[in-house]
Amino acid sequence: MAAAEHPGTPCALPGTPLAQAGAGLDLCVHCGFCLQACPTYLALDNENDSPRGRLVLMRGLLAGDLDAADDAVAAHFDRCLGCRGCETACPSGVPYGTLLEATRTTLAASRPRPFAARLILGTFRHPLLLRVALAVARVVRGTGLPALLARLPRQVSFPFAMLASTRRAWPTAPYTPDADATGPTVALLTGCVMEGLYTETNRATERVLAHNGYRVVPVGGQRCCGALHAHAGDVESARALARANIAAFEASGADYVVTNASGCGSLLKEYEHLFAGDETWQPRARQVASRARDVSELLAARGPRRGGVVNAVVTWDAPCHLQHAQRITAAPLAVLGAIPGLRVVPLVDSDHCCGSAGIYNLVEPDTSNRVLDAKLARIEATGADVVVSSNPGCLMQLGAGLRTGQHRAQAIHLVDLLDAAYAAEGSPHAP
Ligand code: SF4
Ligand code: SF4
């Protein structure tokens, strides 16, 4: 029962997703343990931009003390990264991510999304538009112009720097995976940004999985996973995309559905929640979600197999949707541990968001920049050559930040690093 739907307590937003999720608010004991885990609270020093403050605002909306059409109230939810660092820090088990999505969905009914958000979400919903947009992006990237424009001040250059940073930093000579014809079958969620701009990382993912005994099966009919839409409160679009993916992965018959993008993997594992109350789709969503794995989980389950020497100093920056949403912490470090020659240095607050957060860096650039600057300063302090992560949004955000800030480190996907190690068997790789 929702907090504001207790007997005798009037609810100003009956029947809305926020009212349905509102029981989660009752778990908050206002202890404040979540505050220091919240990048927007640390950057803006405003309680209303903290998890505890946003929970109080949700309660005010349900009680009718605050107006759902009030832009000043909605701004505090717009400024939330949705990183769920607060969920991991909370000793009371407040389901902050669920509450945030419910709030955004509820507010979207009385308040149009910003134009940039509508444009991006609309493009990702339509396969043809998305294919054209990504093809244009690849052509522009191929001209080298984004890399040149990335030298301009960050205020104007950031989108170009993001695009330039998607070019694979370490080309490797493809090797022949040592395939095991009897291993489990895996279907790769190719993803839209991953397949469109990190195509080589997807191929590297297939190679490293095969080299670790998995049989990769092709899956047609896939769409965008819907994570951007779900996190922005556009649940209907997220469901439409999820239905197509559920049908595609059912047809594949694969033992596992694997992702190399933490944001996509997180939603894939929550597909069941997306179809709550839907008797047809929820069981199908549950079945597919139960087979979903991050690539690091599958690799760690096999050791993973050790590679050749890669001489580099690296640091691991945990994607929020891997660490906080999927609660995966050990598997990526096991993958790094399989690469001889690496010196892995710890990154202070590696569990804090980098400020990417889906389309957040494009629609909330000021706060995103502040969060990013804190991250870049900590990366610089490690002295690492390479920042390793495993989500396209994080890699673009970190890559652009490192470029525009003239830092020497590069941002590289975890799988690309392991792929380089397998390619280096017999001849050491150095950045
Ligand atoms: S840590 Fe949890 S219980 Fe404590 S204030 Fe934050 S959300 Fe509430
Ligand atoms: S999701 Fe992230 S930004 Fe939002 S309140 Fe929680 S810790 Fe702060």
Coordinates of C-alpha atoms and ligand atoms in Angstrom, one line a residue:
M1 CA 0.0 0.0 0.0
A2 CA 1.4 3.4 -1.0
A3 CA 2.6 5.8 1.7
A4 CA -0.2 8.3 0.9
E5 CA -2.8 5.5 0.4
H6 CA -2.8 4.5 4.1
P7 CA -6.4 4.4 5.4
G8 CA -7.3 7.9 6.4
T9 CA -4.4 9.5 4.5
P10 CA -5.5 11.2 1.3
C11 CA -3.5 10.6 -1.9
A12 CA -3.2 13.5 -4.3
L13 CA -2.1 11.2 -7.2
P14 CA -4.3 8.1 -6.9
G15 CA -3.6 5.3 -9.4
T16 CA -0.3 6.8 -10.6
P17 CA 2.9 4.8 -10.8
L18 CA 4.2 6.9 -7.8
A19 CA 1.2 6.0 -5.7
Q20 CA 1.7 2.3 -6.6
A21 CA 5.4 2.4 -5.7
G22 CA 4.9 4.7 -2.7
A23 CA 5.1 2.0 0.0
G24 CA 8.9 2.1 -0.6
L25 CA 8.9 5.6 0.9
D26 CA 7.9 4.2 4.3
L27 CA 11.3 2.3 4.5
C28 CA 13.3 5.6 4.7
V29 CA 14.3 6.4 8.3
H30 CA 16.0 9.7 7.3
C31 CA 19.4 8.5 8.6
G32 CA 21.3 10.3 5.8
F33 CA 23.7 7.5 5.1
C34 CA 22.9 7.9 1.4
L35 CA 24.0 11.6 1.3
Q36 CA 27.8 11.0 0.8
A37 CA 27.0 8.4 -1.8
C38 CA 25.1 10.9 -3.9
P39 CA 27.1 12.7 -6.6
T40 CA 24.5 15.4 -7.2
Y41 CA 24.3 16.2 -3.4
L42 CA 28.1 16.4 -3.3
A43 CA 28.2 18.6 -6.4
L44 CA 25.3 20.9 -5.6
D45 CA 25.2 20.9 -1.7
N46 CA 21.4 21.1 -1.7
E47 CA 19.3 18.6 0.3
N48 CA 16.6 18.7 -2.4
D49 CA 19.2 17.2 -4.8
S50 CA 20.0 14.4 -2.4
P51 CA 18.3 11.0 -2.2
R52 CA 16.7 11.8 1.2
G53 CA 15.5 15.2 0.0
R54 CA 14.0 13.7 -3.2
L55 CA 12.2 11.1 -1.1
V56 CA 10.7 13.9 0.9
L57 CA 9.6 15.6 -2.3
M58 CA 8.0 12.4 -3.5
R59 CA 6.1 12.2 -0.3
G60 CA 5.0 15.9 -0.7
L61 CA 3.7 15.1 -4.2
L62 CA 1.7 12.2 -2.9
A63 CA 0.3 14.2 0.0
G64 CA -0.7 17.0 -2.3
D65 CA 1.6 19.5 -0.6
L66 CA 3.6 19.9 -3.9
D67 CA 2.2 20.3 -7.4
A68 CA 3.2 17.7 -10.0
A69 CA 3.2 20.4 -12.7
D70 CA 5.7 22.6 -10.7
D71 CA 8.9 22.9 -12.7
A72 CA 10.9 23.8 -9.6
V73 CA 10.0 20.5 -8.0
A74 CA 10.5 18.5 -11.2
A75 CA 14.0 20.0 -11.6
H76 CA 15.2 18.1 -8.6
F77 CA 14.2 14.8 -10.2
D78 CA 15.6 15.9 -13.6
R79 CA 18.9 16.5 -11.8
C80 CA 19.0 13.0 -10.4
L81 CA 21.5 10.8 -12.3
G82 CA 19.5 7.7 -11.5
C83 CA 22.8 6.1 -10.6
R84 CA 21.4 4.3 -7.6
G85 CA 24.5 4.8 -5.5
C86 CA 22.0 5.7 -2.7
E87 CA 20.4 2.3 -3.0
T88 CA 23.7 0.5 -2.2
A89 CA 24.4 2.9 0.7
C90 CA 20.9 2.6 2.2
P91 CA 20.7 0.3 5.3
S92 CA 16.9 0.3 5.1
G93 CA 16.5 -1.1 1.6
V94 CA 14.7 1.9 0.1
P95 CA 14.0 1.0 -3.6
Y96 CA 15.1 4.4 -4.8
G97 CA 15.5 3.4 -8.5
T98 CA 11.9 2.1 -8.7
L99 CA 10.6 5.2 -6.9
L100 CA 12.5 7.5 -9.2
E101 CA 11.2 5.8 -12.4
A102 CA 7.7 5.9 -10.9
T103 CA 8.0 9.6 -10.1
R104 CA 9.4 10.5 -13.6
T105 CA 6.6 8.5 -15.3
T106 CA 4.0 10.3 -13.1
L107 CA 5.4 13.8 -13.7
A108 CA 5.7 13.2 -17.4
A109 CA 1.9 13.1 -17.6
S110 CA 1.6 16.7 -16.6
R111 CA 4.8 18.1 -18.0
P112 CA 6.4 17.6 -21.5
R113 CA 10.0 16.4 -21.6
P114 CA 12.6 18.9 -22.9
F115 CA 12.9 19.0 -26.7
A116 CA 16.4 17.3 -26.7
A117 CA 15.1 14.4 -24.6
R118 CA 12.1 13.9 -26.9
L119 CA 14.3 14.0 -30.0
I120 CA 16.8 11.4 -28.6
L121 CA 14.2 9.1 -27.1
G122 CA 12.1 9.3 -30.4
T123 CA 15.2 8.4 -32.5
F124 CA 16.0 5.4 -30.3
R125 CA 12.5 4.2 -30.6
H126 CA 12.5 4.0 -34.4
P127 CA 15.0 1.4 -35.9
L128 CA 15.3 3.1 -39.3
L129 CA 15.9 6.6 -37.8
L130 CA 18.4 5.2 -35.3
R131 CA 20.3 3.3 -38.1
V132 CA 20.5 6.5 -40.2
A133 CA 21.6 8.6 -37.1
L134 CA 24.3 6.1 -36.2
A135 CA 25.5 5.8 -39.8
V136 CA 25.8 9.6 -40.1
A137 CA 27.7 9.6 -36.8
R138 CA 30.1 6.9 -38.1
V139 CA 30.7 8.9 -41.3
V140 CA 31.3 12.1 -39.3
R141 CA 33.7 10.3 -37.0
G142 CA 35.5 8.9 -40.0
T143 CA 36.3 12.4 -41.3
G144 CA 38.4 13.1 -38.2
L145 CA 36.6 16.3 -37.6
P146 CA 35.2 15.4 -34.2
A147 CA 38.7 14.8 -32.9
L148 CA 39.8 18.2 -34.2
L149 CA 36.7 20.0 -32.7
A150 CA 37.3 18.2 -29.4
R151 CA 40.2 20.7 -28.9
L152 CA 37.7 23.6 -28.5
P153 CA 36.4 24.6 -25.0
R154 CA 34.3 21.9 -23.4
Q155 CA 31.1 23.9 -23.6
V156 CA 31.0 23.6 -27.4
S157 CA 33.2 20.6 -28.0
F158 CA 31.8 17.9 -25.7
P159 CA 29.4 16.1 -28.1
F160 CA 32.2 16.0 -30.7
A161 CA 34.6 14.7 -28.1
M162 CA 32.1 12.0 -27.1
L163 CA 31.9 10.9 -30.7
A164 CA 35.6 11.0 -31.3
S165 CA 36.1 8.8 -28.1
T166 CA 34.1 6.0 -29.6
R167 CA 36.9 5.2 -32.1
R168 CA 38.6 2.0 -30.8
A169 CA 41.7 3.1 -29.0
W170 CA 43.6 -0.2 -29.3
P171 CA 43.2 -1.9 -32.6
T172 CA 44.1 -5.6 -32.2
A173 CA 44.9 -8.2 -34.8
P174 CA 41.9 -10.6 -34.6
Y175 CA 43.0 -14.0 -33.3
T176 CA 41.2 -17.3 -33.8
P177 CA 39.3 -18.1 -30.7
D178 CA 39.9 -21.6 -29.2
A179 CA 36.3 -22.6 -29.5
D180 CA 34.6 -25.4 -27.5
A181 CA 31.7 -26.9 -29.5
T182 CA 30.1 -28.3 -26.3
G183 CA 30.0 -25.1 -24.2
P184 CA 26.8 -23.1 -23.2
T185 CA 25.2 -21.1 -25.9
V186 CA 25.0 -17.3 -25.5
A187 CA 23.0 -14.7 -27.4
L188 CA 24.6 -11.2 -27.4
L189 CA 22.3 -8.2 -26.9
T190 CA 24.1 -6.2 -29.6
G191 CA 22.6 -2.9 -28.4
C192 CA 22.1 0.2 -30.4
V193 CA 25.0 2.4 -29.4
M194 CA 27.3 -0.6 -28.9
E195 CA 26.6 -2.1 -32.4
G196 CA 26.5 1.4 -34.1
L197 CA 29.5 3.0 -32.5
Y198 CA 31.4 0.3 -30.7
T199 CA 31.0 -2.4 -33.4
E200 CA 34.6 -3.7 -32.8
T201 CA 33.9 -4.1 -29.1
N202 CA 30.8 -6.3 -29.9
R203 CA 33.0 -8.5 -32.2
A204 CA 35.6 -8.6 -29.4
T205 CA 32.9 -9.7 -27.0
E206 CA 32.0 -12.6 -29.3
R207 CA 35.7 -13.6 -29.6
V208 CA 36.5 -13.5 -25.9
L209 CA 33.3 -15.5 -25.1
A210 CA 34.3 -18.1 -27.7
H211 CA 37.8 -18.2 -26.4
N212 CA 36.3 -19.0 -22.9
G213 CA 34.2 -21.9 -24.2
Y214 CA 30.9 -20.3 -25.0
R215 CA 29.1 -20.8 -28.3
V216 CA 27.8 -17.5 -29.6
V217 CA 24.5 -17.8 -31.5
P218 CA 23.2 -15.0 -33.8
V219 CA 19.9 -13.3 -32.8
G220 CA 17.8 -11.4 -35.4
G221 CA 15.0 -9.0 -34.6
Q222 CA 16.7 -7.2 -31.7
R223 CA 15.9 -3.6 -30.9
C224 CA 17.2 -1.0 -28.5
C225 CA 16.8 -2.4 -24.9
G226 CA 14.6 0.5 -23.8
A227 CA 16.8 1.6 -20.9
L228 CA 17.0 5.2 -21.9
H229 CA 13.2 5.3 -22.1
A230 CA 12.5 3.5 -18.9
H231 CA 14.9 5.7 -16.9
A232 CA 13.3 8.9 -18.5
G233 CA 9.8 7.7 -17.5
D234 CA 8.7 6.7 -21.0
V235 CA 7.6 3.3 -19.9
E236 CA 5.3 2.6 -22.8
S237 CA 8.2 2.9 -25.3
A238 CA 10.4 0.8 -23.0
R239 CA 7.8 -1.9 -23.0
A240 CA 7.4 -1.9 -26.8
L241 CA 11.1 -2.3 -27.3
A242 CA 11.3 -5.0 -24.5
R243 CA 8.6 -7.1 -26.2
A244 CA 10.6 -7.2 -29.4
N245 CA 13.7 -8.3 -27.5
I246 CA 11.9 -10.9 -25.4
A247 CA 10.5 -12.5 -28.6
A248 CA 13.9 -12.4 -30.3
F249 CA 15.8 -14.0 -27.3
E250 CA 13.1 -16.7 -26.8
A251 CA 13.5 -17.6 -30.5
S252 CA 17.3 -17.9 -30.1
G253 CA 17.0 -20.7 -27.5
A254 CA 20.3 -19.6 -26.0
D255 CA 21.3 -20.7 -22.5
Y256 CA 22.3 -17.1 -21.7
V257 CA 21.5 -13.6 -22.9
V258 CA 24.8 -11.6 -22.5
T259 CA 25.3 -7.9 -22.5
N260 CA 28.5 -5.8 -22.6
A261 CA 26.7 -2.6 -21.7
S262 CA 25.8 -2.3 -18.0
G263 CA 22.8 0.0 -18.5
C264 CA 21.2 -2.4 -21.0
G265 CA 22.0 -5.4 -18.8
S266 CA 20.4 -3.8 -15.8
L267 CA 17.1 -3.2 -17.6
L268 CA 17.2 -6.6 -19.2
K269 CA 17.4 -8.1 -15.7
E270 CA 14.5 -5.9 -14.7
Y271 CA 12.2 -6.7 -17.7
E272 CA 9.9 -8.6 -15.3
H273 CA 9.4 -5.5 -13.2
L274 CA 8.6 -3.5 -16.4
F275 CA 5.6 -5.8 -17.1
A276 CA 4.3 -5.9 -13.5
G277 CA 0.6 -7.0 -13.7
D278 CA 0.8 -8.1 -17.3
E279 CA -0.3 -11.8 -17.3
T280 CA 1.0 -12.4 -20.9
W281 CA 4.3 -10.6 -20.9
Q282 CA 5.5 -10.8 -17.3
P283 CA 6.2 -14.6 -17.3
R284 CA 8.0 -14.3 -20.7
A285 CA 10.0 -11.3 -19.4
R286 CA 10.9 -13.2 -16.2
Q287 CA 12.2 -16.2 -18.3
V288 CA 14.4 -14.0 -20.4
A289 CA 15.6 -11.9 -17.4
S290 CA 16.6 -15.1 -15.6
R291 CA 19.0 -15.9 -18.4
A292 CA 20.6 -12.4 -18.6
R293 CA 24.2 -12.0 -17.6
D294 CA 26.8 -9.3 -17.9
V295 CA 29.8 -10.4 -20.0
S296 CA 32.1 -10.1 -17.0
E297 CA 29.9 -12.7 -15.1
L298 CA 30.2 -15.3 -17.8
L299 CA 33.9 -14.7 -18.2
A300 CA 34.6 -14.9 -14.5
A301 CA 32.6 -18.1 -14.3
R302 CA 35.3 -19.6 -16.7
G303 CA 38.2 -18.2 -14.8
P304 CA 38.6 -16.4 -17.2
R305 CA 41.2 -17.9 -19.4
R306 CA 44.5 -16.0 -19.0
G307 CA 45.8 -13.9 -21.9
G308 CA 49.1 -12.6 -23.1
V309 CA 51.0 -9.7 -21.5
V310 CA 49.6 -6.2 -21.7
N311 CA 52.0 -3.7 -20.1
A312 CA 49.8 -0.9 -18.8
V313 CA 48.8 0.9 -15.6
V314 CA 45.0 0.7 -15.4
T315 CA 42.2 1.7 -13.0
W316 CA 38.6 0.4 -12.9
D317 CA 35.7 2.8 -12.9
A318 CA 32.6 0.8 -12.1
P319 CA 29.5 1.6 -14.2
C320 CA 26.7 2.5 -11.8
H321 CA 24.3 0.0 -13.4
L322 CA 26.9 -2.7 -12.9
Q323 CA 27.8 -1.9 -9.3
H324 CA 24.6 -0.5 -7.9
A325 CA 21.8 -1.9 -10.1
Q326 CA 23.2 -5.4 -10.8
R327 CA 25.4 -5.5 -7.7
I328 CA 28.4 -7.0 -9.7
T329 CA 31.7 -6.0 -8.2
A330 CA 34.1 -9.0 -8.3
A331 CA 33.7 -10.3 -11.8
P332 CA 35.3 -7.3 -13.7
L333 CA 38.3 -7.5 -11.3
A334 CA 38.6 -11.2 -12.1
V335 CA 38.8 -10.3 -15.8
L336 CA 41.5 -7.8 -15.2
G337 CA 43.3 -10.4 -13.1
A338 CA 43.5 -12.6 -16.1
I339 CA 45.8 -10.2 -18.0
P340 CA 49.5 -10.5 -17.1
G341 CA 51.5 -7.3 -17.1
L342 CA 48.6 -5.0 -15.9
R343 CA 49.2 -3.0 -12.8
V344 CA 45.7 -2.3 -11.5
V345 CA 45.6 0.8 -9.2
P346 CA 42.5 1.6 -7.1
L347 CA 40.3 4.6 -8.1
V348 CA 38.9 6.5 -5.1
D349 CA 35.1 6.6 -5.3
S350 CA 35.1 4.3 -8.3
D351 CA 31.5 3.6 -7.3
H352 CA 30.4 7.2 -7.9
C353 CA 28.7 8.1 -11.2
C354 CA 30.8 9.8 -13.9
G355 CA 27.9 12.1 -14.9
S356 CA 26.9 10.2 -18.1
A357 CA 23.7 8.6 -16.9
G358 CA 22.0 7.9 -20.3
I359 CA 21.1 11.2 -21.9
Y360 CA 21.7 13.2 -18.7
N361 CA 25.0 14.7 -19.9
L362 CA 23.1 16.1 -22.9
V363 CA 20.1 17.5 -21.1
E364 CA 21.7 18.5 -17.8
P365 CA 25.2 19.5 -18.9
D366 CA 26.1 21.8 -16.0
T367 CA 25.6 19.2 -13.2
S368 CA 27.0 16.5 -15.4
N369 CA 30.2 18.5 -15.9
R370 CA 30.6 19.1 -12.1
V371 CA 30.2 15.4 -11.5
L372 CA 32.6 14.5 -14.3
D373 CA 35.3 16.9 -13.0
A374 CA 35.3 15.2 -9.6
K375 CA 35.8 11.9 -11.4
L376 CA 38.6 13.2 -13.7
A377 CA 40.5 14.6 -10.8
R378 CA 40.5 11.2 -9.1
I379 CA 41.5 9.4 -12.3
E380 CA 44.4 11.9 -12.7
A381 CA 45.5 11.1 -9.2
T382 CA 45.9 7.4 -10.0
G383 CA 48.5 8.0 -12.7
A384 CA 46.8 5.3 -14.8
D385 CA 47.3 5.1 -18.6
V386 CA 43.9 3.5 -19.0
V387 CA 40.5 3.9 -17.4
V388 CA 38.6 0.6 -17.8
S389 CA 34.8 0.6 -17.8
S390 CA 32.0 -1.4 -19.4
N391 CA 29.1 0.8 -20.5
P392 CA 29.0 2.9 -23.7
G393 CA 27.7 6.0 -22.0
C394 CA 30.4 5.9 -19.3
L395 CA 33.1 5.3 -22.0
M396 CA 31.9 8.3 -24.0
Q397 CA 31.7 10.5 -21.0
L398 CA 35.1 9.5 -19.6
G399 CA 36.7 9.5 -23.0
A400 CA 35.3 13.0 -23.8
G401 CA 36.3 14.3 -20.4
L402 CA 39.8 13.0 -20.7
R403 CA 40.2 14.5 -24.2
T404 CA 38.8 17.9 -23.5
G405 CA 40.7 18.1 -20.2
Q406 CA 44.0 17.1 -22.0
H407 CA 44.5 14.1 -19.7
R408 CA 46.9 11.4 -20.9
A409 CA 44.7 8.4 -19.9
Q410 CA 42.4 6.6 -22.4
A411 CA 39.0 5.1 -21.6
I412 CA 38.7 1.5 -22.8
H413 CA 36.1 -1.2 -22.5
L414 CA 36.9 -4.2 -20.3
V415 CA 36.3 -6.6 -23.1
D416 CA 38.7 -4.7 -25.5
L417 CA 41.4 -5.0 -22.9
L418 CA 40.9 -8.8 -22.5
D419 CA 40.7 -9.1 -26.3
A420 CA 44.0 -7.3 -26.6
A421 CA 45.5 -9.7 -24.1
Y422 CA 44.3 -12.7 -26.1
A423 CA 45.7 -11.2 -29.3
A424 CA 49.0 -10.6 -27.5
E425 CA 49.5 -14.2 -26.6
G426 CA 53.1 -14.6 -27.8
S427 CA 53.8 -10.9 -28.4
P428 CA 53.2 -8.4 -25.5
H429 CA 50.9 -5.5 -26.1
A430 CA 51.7 -2.0 -24.8
P431 CA 49.5 1.1 -25.1
Ligands
SF4_1 S1 20.1 5.9 3.6 FE1 18.1 5.1 3.1 S2 16.9 5.3 5.1 FE2 18.7 6.6 5.2 S3 18.0 8.7 4.5 FE3 18.9 7.6 2.7 S4 17.2 6.6 1.7 FE4 16.5 7.1 3.8
SF4_2 S1 20.3 8.0 -8.0 FE1 22.3 8.9 -7.8 S2 22.0 11.1 -8.1 FE2 20.0 10.2 -7.7 S3 19.7 10.5 -5.6 FE3 20.6 8.4 -5.8 S4 22.8 8.7 -5.5 FE4 21.9 10.7 -5.9

